[in-house]
Amino acid sequence: AQKITQTQPGMFVQEKEAVTLDCTYDTSDPSYGLFWYKQPSSGEMIFLIYQGSYDQQNATEGRYSLNFQKARKSANLVISASQLGDSAMYFCAMRGDNYGQNFVFGPGTRLSVLP
Amino acid sequence: DVKVTQSSRYLVKRTGEKVFLECVQDMDHENMFWYRQDPGLGLRLIYFSYDVKMKEKGDIPEGYSVSREKKERFSLILESASTNQTSMYLCASSLPDRGHQPQHFGDGTRLSIL
């Protein structure tokens, strides 16, 4: 069975600094996708970034980058130059490549950006 | 941009009522999903659909049903609402590509059952 672990229930970061949110996963699938989502207090889930298990390079999207270490089964999200608007819950998720598999979400990390 | 629209942001109903939560997506996605989100329990999959008139049970289908008569619309039905169904409900859609397509979510419906 697939499982996502996010060991940081809450994180604080100073505005304009970088922060890393941890995510480890467990799967026996040879091919899978890893995703990060942001959920502000208003409730919507916003897709941030995707990493494929066979991608050679770490994914980047603007201020977001994914530190993917396949052998360690980790997919940490790095947010550079934090902004006050980055304060939110962040969820790591994965999906295997087989038909019929659904997303598995981690428990989330609450990030608070301090002015 | 993908747009997933849920009919209500906030909804208050009474126990025993039949409740309909509507979700519409505008990107011709085959896959649609309903989740509920509760503090400490994360996102839990209720039902999903990979095609029109097709539905599959997720992890917690009890007390719910769904309808997908058109590709763009996926409705969640609480047959007889109970207080333990008070929750945040999130609808999502995606393309059917294996493993690589993100799910796109609506804004969520905060449902209170009194």
PDB file of C-alpha atoms in Angstrom:
ATOM      1  CA  ALA A   1       0.000   0.000   0.000  1.00  0.00           C
ATOM      2  CA  GLN A   2       1.103   3.538  -0.655  1.00  0.00           C
ATOM      3  CA  LYS A   3       1.724   5.931   2.194  1.00  0.00           C
ATOM      4  CA  ILE A   4       2.808   9.554   2.559  1.00  0.00           C
ATOM      5  CA  THR A   5       4.462  10.846   5.720  1.00  0.00           C
ATOM      6  CA  GLN A   6       4.846  14.501   6.614  1.00  0.00           C
ATOM      7  CA  THR A   7       6.579  14.680   9.972  1.00  0.00           C
ATOM      8  CA  GLN A   8       6.263  18.443  10.538  1.00  0.00           C
ATOM      9  CA  PRO A   9       2.777  19.361  11.789  1.00  0.00           C
ATOM     10  CA  GLY A  10       3.778  23.025  11.871  1.00  0.00           C
ATOM     11  CA  MET A  11       6.631  25.183  10.618  1.00  0.00           C
ATOM     12  CA  PHE A  12       7.582  28.819  11.049  1.00  0.00           C
ATOM     13  CA  VAL A  13       9.729  30.828   8.667  1.00  0.00           C
ATOM     14  CA  GLN A  14      10.757  34.450   8.522  1.00  0.00           C
ATOM     15  CA  GLU A  15       9.550  36.428   5.550  1.00  0.00           C
ATOM     16  CA  LYS A  16      12.032  36.374   2.620  1.00  0.00           C
ATOM     17  CA  GLU A  17      13.796  33.276   3.909  1.00  0.00           C
ATOM     18  CA  ALA A  18      13.684  29.817   2.348  1.00  0.00           C
ATOM     19  CA  VAL A  19      11.885  26.890   3.968  1.00  0.00           C
ATOM     20  CA  THR A  20      11.850  23.140   3.340  1.00  0.00           C
ATOM     21  CA  LEU A  21       8.759  21.036   3.986  1.00  0.00           C
ATOM     22  CA  ASP A  22       9.484  17.345   4.370  1.00  0.00           C
ATOM     23  CA  CYS A  23       7.709  14.497   2.630  1.00  0.00           C
ATOM     24  CA  THR A  24       8.599  10.819   2.571  1.00  0.00           C
ATOM     25  CA  TYR A  25       6.647   8.161   0.784  1.00  0.00           C
ATOM     26  CA  ASP A  26       6.337   4.440   0.588  1.00  0.00           C
ATOM     27  CA  THR A  27       5.372   2.530  -2.518  1.00  0.00           C
ATOM     28  CA  SER A  28       6.234  -0.637  -4.359  1.00  0.00           C
ATOM     29  CA  ASP A  29       5.187   0.803  -7.713  1.00  0.00           C
ATOM     30  CA  PRO A  30       8.086   1.227 -10.155  1.00  0.00           C
ATOM     31  CA  SER A  31       6.515   4.366 -11.615  1.00  0.00           C
ATOM     32  CA  TYR A  32       4.587   7.067  -9.808  1.00  0.00           C
ATOM     33  CA  GLY A  33       3.951  10.783  -9.563  1.00  0.00           C
ATOM     34  CA  LEU A  34       4.504  13.061  -6.590  1.00  0.00           C
ATOM     35  CA  PHE A  35       2.542  16.279  -6.063  1.00  0.00           C
ATOM     36  CA  TRP A  36       2.408  19.197  -3.667  1.00  0.00           C
ATOM     37  CA  TYR A  37      -0.706  21.188  -2.889  1.00  0.00           C
ATOM     38  CA  LYS A  38      -1.287  24.381  -0.911  1.00  0.00           C
ATOM     39  CA  GLN A  39      -4.466  24.963   1.080  1.00  0.00           C
ATOM     40  CA  PRO A  40      -4.965  28.506   2.418  1.00  0.00           C
ATOM     41  CA  SER A  41      -7.397  29.143   5.239  1.00  0.00           C
ATOM     42  CA  SER A  42     -10.095  29.855   2.650  1.00  0.00           C
ATOM     43  CA  GLY A  43     -10.116  26.129   1.876  1.00  0.00           C
ATOM     44  CA  GLU A  44      -9.283  25.662  -1.791  1.00  0.00           C
ATOM     45  CA  MET A  45      -6.559  23.162  -2.708  1.00  0.00           C
ATOM     46  CA  ILE A  46      -4.052  24.664  -5.105  1.00  0.00           C
ATOM     47  CA  PHE A  47      -1.756  22.449  -7.167  1.00  0.00           C
ATOM     48  CA  LEU A  48       1.850  23.658  -6.868  1.00  0.00           C
ATOM     49  CA  ILE A  49       4.319  21.229  -8.396  1.00  0.00           C
ATOM     50  CA  TYR A  50       4.739  17.725  -9.802  1.00  0.00           C
ATOM     51  CA  GLN A  51       7.655  15.276  -9.928  1.00  0.00           C
ATOM     52  CA  GLY A  52       7.668  12.041 -11.897  1.00  0.00           C
ATOM     53  CA  SER A  53       9.562   9.117 -10.479  1.00  0.00           C
ATOM     54  CA  TYR A  54      11.659   8.763 -13.628  1.00  0.00           C
ATOM     55  CA  ASP A  55      12.395  12.459 -14.024  1.00  0.00           C
ATOM     56  CA  GLN A  56      16.129  13.053 -13.958  1.00  0.00           C
ATOM     57  CA  GLN A  57      15.904  16.623 -12.782  1.00  0.00           C
ATOM     58  CA  ASN A  58      14.185  18.121  -9.778  1.00  0.00           C
ATOM     59  CA  ALA A  59      10.999  19.967 -10.640  1.00  0.00           C
ATOM     60  CA  THR A  60      10.809  23.739 -10.282  1.00  0.00           C
ATOM     61  CA  GLU A  61       7.871  26.145 -10.568  1.00  0.00           C
ATOM     62  CA  GLY A  62       8.736  29.725  -9.777  1.00  0.00           C
ATOM     63  CA  ARG A  63       9.619  29.956  -6.080  1.00  0.00           C
ATOM     64  CA  TYR A  64       8.771  26.287  -5.569  1.00  0.00           C
ATOM     65  CA  SER A  65      11.221  23.470  -6.124  1.00  0.00           C
ATOM     66  CA  LEU A  66      11.086  19.828  -5.262  1.00  0.00           C
ATOM     67  CA  ASN A  67      14.114  18.120  -3.729  1.00  0.00           C
ATOM     68  CA  PHE A  68      13.562  14.590  -5.013  1.00  0.00           C
ATOM     69  CA  GLN A  69      15.743  11.827  -3.579  1.00  0.00           C
ATOM     70  CA  LYS A  70      14.407   8.590  -5.010  1.00  0.00           C
ATOM     71  CA  ALA A  71      16.664   6.229  -3.076  1.00  0.00           C
ATOM     72  CA  ARG A  72      15.566   7.835   0.185  1.00  0.00           C
ATOM     73  CA  LYS A  73      11.953   8.024  -0.991  1.00  0.00           C
ATOM     74  CA  SER A  74      11.731  11.674  -0.145  1.00  0.00           C
ATOM     75  CA  ALA A  75      10.173  14.570  -2.057  1.00  0.00           C
ATOM     76  CA  ASN A  76      10.699  17.714  -0.021  1.00  0.00           C
ATOM     77  CA  LEU A  77       9.178  21.027  -1.093  1.00  0.00           C
ATOM     78  CA  VAL A  78      11.459  24.048  -0.989  1.00  0.00           C
ATOM     79  CA  ILE A  79       9.893  27.503  -0.985  1.00  0.00           C
ATOM     80  CA  SER A  80      12.376  30.281  -1.638  1.00  0.00           C
ATOM     81  CA  ALA A  81      11.944  33.888  -0.532  1.00  0.00           C
ATOM     82  CA  SER A  82       8.885  33.204   1.612  1.00  0.00           C
ATOM     83  CA  GLN A  83       5.997  35.641   1.466  1.00  0.00           C
ATOM     84  CA  LEU A  84       3.213  36.281   3.958  1.00  0.00           C
ATOM     85  CA  GLY A  85       0.782  34.789   1.445  1.00  0.00           C
ATOM     86  CA  ASP A  86       2.617  31.470   1.671  1.00  0.00           C
ATOM     87  CA  SER A  87       1.068  30.873   5.104  1.00  0.00           C
ATOM     88  CA  ALA A  88      -1.128  27.818   4.542  1.00  0.00           C
ATOM     89  CA  MET A  89      -1.396  24.048   4.899  1.00  0.00           C
ATOM     90  CA  TYR A  90       0.803  22.117   2.496  1.00  0.00           C
ATOM     91  CA  PHE A  91      -0.007  18.581   1.402  1.00  0.00           C
ATOM     92  CA  CYS A  92       2.263  16.059  -0.263  1.00  0.00           C
ATOM     93  CA  ALA A  93       0.505  13.461  -2.414  1.00  0.00           C
ATOM     94  CA  MET A  94       1.366  10.588  -4.705  1.00  0.00           C
ATOM     95  CA  ARG A  95      -0.282   8.397  -7.287  1.00  0.00           C
ATOM     96  CA  GLY A  96       0.960   5.159  -8.770  1.00  0.00           C
ATOM     97  CA  ASP A  97       0.918   4.462 -12.446  1.00  0.00           C
ATOM     98  CA  ASN A  98      -1.525   1.584 -12.480  1.00  0.00           C
ATOM     99  CA  TYR A  99      -5.037   2.110 -13.750  1.00  0.00           C
ATOM    100  CA  GLY A 100      -7.501   2.557 -10.921  1.00  0.00           C
ATOM    101  CA  GLN A 101      -5.030   3.907  -8.433  1.00  0.00           C
ATOM    102  CA  ASN A 102      -6.028   7.042  -6.640  1.00  0.00           C
ATOM    103  CA  PHE A 103      -4.161   9.813  -4.913  1.00  0.00           C
ATOM    104  CA  VAL A 104      -2.756   9.252  -1.454  1.00  0.00           C
ATOM    105  CA  PHE A 105      -2.350  12.426   0.598  1.00  0.00           C
ATOM    106  CA  GLY A 106      -0.131  13.122   3.572  1.00  0.00           C
ATOM    107  CA  PRO A 107      -1.473  14.701   6.783  1.00  0.00           C
ATOM    108  CA  GLY A 108      -0.137  18.125   5.861  1.00  0.00           C
ATOM    109  CA  THR A 109       2.219  20.731   7.307  1.00  0.00           C
ATOM    110  CA  ARG A 110       0.981  24.112   8.480  1.00  0.00           C
ATOM    111  CA  LEU A 111       3.420  26.832   7.415  1.00  0.00           C
ATOM    112  CA  SER A 112       3.353  30.209   9.088  1.00  0.00           C
ATOM    113  CA  VAL A 113       5.385  33.033   7.572  1.00  0.00           C
ATOM    114  CA  LEU A 114       6.400  35.667  10.100  1.00  0.00           C
ATOM    115  CA  PRO A 115       6.819  39.349   9.143  1.00  0.00           C
TER     116      PRO A 115
ATOM    117  CA  ASP B   1      -6.776  27.237 -16.542  1.00  0.00           C
ATOM    118  CA  VAL B   2      -8.794  24.368 -15.159  1.00  0.00           C
ATOM    119  CA  LYS B   3     -11.898  25.487 -13.355  1.00  0.00           C
ATOM    120  CA  VAL B   4     -13.693  23.249 -10.889  1.00  0.00           C
ATOM    121  CA  THR B   5     -16.777  24.870  -9.447  1.00  0.00           C
ATOM    122  CA  GLN B   6     -18.634  23.676  -6.379  1.00  0.00           C
ATOM    123  CA  SER B   7     -22.152  24.964  -6.002  1.00  0.00           C
ATOM    124  CA  SER B   8     -21.836  26.306  -2.452  1.00  0.00           C
ATOM    125  CA  ARG B   9     -18.977  27.477  -0.233  1.00  0.00           C
ATOM    126  CA  TYR B  10     -21.093  27.132   2.914  1.00  0.00           C
ATOM    127  CA  LEU B  11     -24.181  25.001   3.489  1.00  0.00           C
ATOM    128  CA  VAL B  12     -26.293  24.349   6.579  1.00  0.00           C
ATOM    129  CA  LYS B  13     -28.799  21.480   6.603  1.00  0.00           C
ATOM    130  CA  ARG B  14     -30.765  19.515   9.173  1.00  0.00           C
ATOM    131  CA  THR B  15     -30.431  15.859  10.120  1.00  0.00           C
ATOM    132  CA  GLY B  16     -32.474  13.578   7.923  1.00  0.00           C
ATOM    133  CA  GLU B  17     -32.477  15.932   4.955  1.00  0.00           C
ATOM    134  CA  LYS B  18     -31.348  14.784   1.530  1.00  0.00           C
ATOM    135  CA  VAL B  19     -28.390  16.968   0.567  1.00  0.00           C
ATOM    136  CA  PHE B  20     -26.962  17.536  -2.899  1.00  0.00           C
ATOM    137  CA  LEU B  21     -23.446  18.864  -3.457  1.00  0.00           C
ATOM    138  CA  GLU B  22     -22.784  19.794  -7.058  1.00  0.00           C
ATOM    139  CA  CYS B  23     -19.454  19.972  -8.850  1.00  0.00           C
ATOM    140  CA  VAL B  24     -18.811  21.124 -12.401  1.00  0.00           C
ATOM    141  CA  GLN B  25     -15.519  21.191 -14.302  1.00  0.00           C
ATOM    142  CA  ASP B  26     -14.871  22.950 -17.575  1.00  0.00           C
ATOM    143  CA  MET B  27     -11.820  21.093 -18.890  1.00  0.00           C
ATOM    144  CA  ASP B  28     -13.417  17.956 -20.306  1.00  0.00           C
ATOM    145  CA  HIS B  29     -11.723  15.791 -17.658  1.00  0.00           C
ATOM    146  CA  GLU B  30     -12.691  12.146 -17.559  1.00  0.00           C
ATOM    147  CA  ASN B  31     -11.904  11.658 -13.878  1.00  0.00           C
ATOM    148  CA  MET B  32     -13.808  13.265 -11.027  1.00  0.00           C
ATOM    149  CA  PHE B  33     -13.536  12.751  -7.283  1.00  0.00           C
ATOM    150  CA  TRP B  34     -15.261  13.633  -4.031  1.00  0.00           C
ATOM    151  CA  TYR B  35     -13.282  13.920  -0.789  1.00  0.00           C
ATOM    152  CA  ARG B  36     -14.113  14.969   2.709  1.00  0.00           C
ATOM    153  CA  GLN B  37     -11.562  16.682   4.902  1.00  0.00           C
ATOM    154  CA  ASP B  38     -11.638  16.573   8.684  1.00  0.00           C
ATOM    155  CA  PRO B  39      -9.095  17.856  11.202  1.00  0.00           C
ATOM    156  CA  GLY B  40      -6.610  15.139  12.089  1.00  0.00           C
ATOM    157  CA  LEU B  41      -7.972  12.756   9.444  1.00  0.00           C
ATOM    158  CA  GLY B  42      -6.752  14.464   6.300  1.00  0.00           C
ATOM    159  CA  LEU B  43      -8.426  13.976   2.937  1.00  0.00           C
ATOM    160  CA  ARG B  44     -10.506  10.850   2.556  1.00  0.00           C
ATOM    161  CA  LEU B  45     -11.898   9.673  -0.764  1.00  0.00           C
ATOM    162  CA  ILE B  46     -15.655   9.130  -0.812  1.00  0.00           C
ATOM    163  CA  TYR B  47     -16.424   8.271  -4.438  1.00  0.00           C
ATOM    164  CA  PHE B  48     -14.800   8.694  -7.820  1.00  0.00           C
ATOM    165  CA  SER B  49     -15.753   8.364 -11.448  1.00  0.00           C
ATOM    166  CA  TYR B  50     -13.643   7.666 -14.504  1.00  0.00           C
ATOM    167  CA  ASP B  51     -16.423   8.202 -17.044  1.00  0.00           C
ATOM    168  CA  VAL B  52     -20.006   9.266 -17.496  1.00  0.00           C
ATOM    169  CA  LYS B  53     -22.459   7.034 -15.624  1.00  0.00           C
ATOM    170  CA  MET B  54     -19.541   5.256 -14.014  1.00  0.00           C
ATOM    171  CA  LYS B  55     -18.835   5.399 -10.275  1.00  0.00           C
ATOM    172  CA  GLU B  56     -16.541   3.641  -7.864  1.00  0.00           C
ATOM    173  CA  LYS B  57     -16.518   3.591  -4.083  1.00  0.00           C
ATOM    174  CA  GLY B  58     -13.629   5.220  -2.337  1.00  0.00           C
ATOM    175  CA  ASP B  59     -12.503   4.686   1.222  1.00  0.00           C
ATOM    176  CA  ILE B  60     -15.587   6.007   3.037  1.00  0.00           C
ATOM    177  CA  PRO B  61     -18.698   5.661   0.820  1.00  0.00           C
ATOM    178  CA  GLU B  62     -21.164   4.810   3.580  1.00  0.00           C
ATOM    179  CA  GLY B  63     -24.004   7.305   3.800  1.00  0.00           C
ATOM    180  CA  TYR B  64     -23.215   8.832   0.411  1.00  0.00           C
ATOM    181  CA  SER B  65     -24.094   8.253  -3.207  1.00  0.00           C
ATOM    182  CA  VAL B  66     -23.039   9.990  -6.408  1.00  0.00           C
ATOM    183  CA  SER B  67     -24.379  10.759  -9.842  1.00  0.00           C
ATOM    184  CA  ARG B  68     -22.539  11.447 -13.072  1.00  0.00           C
ATOM    185  CA  GLU B  69     -25.043  11.928 -15.877  1.00  0.00           C
ATOM    186  CA  LYS B  70     -22.837  14.326 -17.816  1.00  0.00           C
ATOM    187  CA  LYS B  71     -19.068  14.375 -18.183  1.00  0.00           C
ATOM    188  CA  GLU B  72     -18.656  17.800 -16.640  1.00  0.00           C
ATOM    189  CA  ARG B  73     -20.853  17.280 -13.586  1.00  0.00           C
ATOM    190  CA  PHE B  74     -20.365  15.031 -10.565  1.00  0.00           C
ATOM    191  CA  SER B  75     -22.884  15.234  -7.757  1.00  0.00           C
ATOM    192  CA  LEU B  76     -22.484  13.980  -4.209  1.00  0.00           C
ATOM    193  CA  ILE B  77     -25.672  13.012  -2.399  1.00  0.00           C
ATOM    194  CA  LEU B  78     -26.157  12.594   1.315  1.00  0.00           C
ATOM    195  CA  GLU B  79     -29.234  10.377   1.384  1.00  0.00           C
ATOM    196  CA  SER B  80     -30.203  11.205   4.980  1.00  0.00           C
ATOM    197  CA  ALA B  81     -27.825  13.721   6.482  1.00  0.00           C
ATOM    198  CA  SER B  82     -26.392  13.055   9.917  1.00  0.00           C
ATOM    199  CA  THR B  83     -24.333  15.251  12.225  1.00  0.00           C
ATOM    200  CA  ASN B  84     -21.218  13.126  11.646  1.00  0.00           C
ATOM    201  CA  GLN B  85     -21.305  14.251   8.023  1.00  0.00           C
ATOM    202  CA  THR B  86     -20.489  17.805   9.053  1.00  0.00           C
ATOM    203  CA  SER B  87     -17.248  18.386   7.201  1.00  0.00           C
ATOM    204  CA  MET B  88     -15.393  20.141   4.414  1.00  0.00           C
ATOM    205  CA  TYR B  89     -16.182  18.524   1.055  1.00  0.00           C
ATOM    206  CA  LEU B  90     -13.771  18.878  -1.851  1.00  0.00           C
ATOM    207  CA  CYS B  91     -14.416  17.978  -5.471  1.00  0.00           C
ATOM    208  CA  ALA B  92     -11.553  17.346  -7.892  1.00  0.00           C
ATOM    209  CA  SER B  93     -11.054  16.426 -11.522  1.00  0.00           C
ATOM    210  CA  SER B  94      -8.167  15.172 -13.642  1.00  0.00           C
ATOM    211  CA  LEU B  95      -7.180  13.772 -16.985  1.00  0.00           C
ATOM    212  CA  PRO B  96      -6.828   9.992 -17.066  1.00  0.00           C
ATOM    213  CA  ASP B  97      -3.083   9.895 -17.746  1.00  0.00           C
ATOM    214  CA  ARG B  98      -1.499   7.361 -15.495  1.00  0.00           C
ATOM    215  CA  GLY B  99       0.260   8.816 -12.497  1.00  0.00           C
ATOM    216  CA  HIS B 100       1.217  12.119 -14.037  1.00  0.00           C
ATOM    217  CA  GLN B 101      -1.824  14.319 -14.065  1.00  0.00           C
ATOM    218  CA  PRO B 102      -2.579  16.445 -11.031  1.00  0.00           C
ATOM    219  CA  GLN B 103      -6.018  16.595  -9.555  1.00  0.00           C
ATOM    220  CA  HIS B 104      -7.566  20.047  -9.738  1.00  0.00           C
ATOM    221  CA  PHE B 105      -9.800  20.999  -6.856  1.00  0.00           C
ATOM    222  CA  GLY B 106     -12.777  23.228  -6.347  1.00  0.00           C
ATOM    223  CA  ASP B 107     -12.987  25.768  -3.545  1.00  0.00           C
ATOM    224  CA  GLY B 108     -14.672  23.306  -1.203  1.00  0.00           C
ATOM    225  CA  THR B 109     -18.043  23.248   0.550  1.00  0.00           C
ATOM    226  CA  ARG B 110     -18.170  23.596   4.320  1.00  0.00           C
ATOM    227  CA  LEU B 111     -21.259  21.588   5.230  1.00  0.00           C
ATOM    228  CA  SER B 112     -22.855  21.776   8.663  1.00  0.00           C
ATOM    229  CA  ILE B 113     -25.558  19.309   9.641  1.00  0.00           C
ATOM    230  CA  LEU B 114     -27.627  20.482  12.603  1.00  0.00           C
TER     231      LEU B 114
END
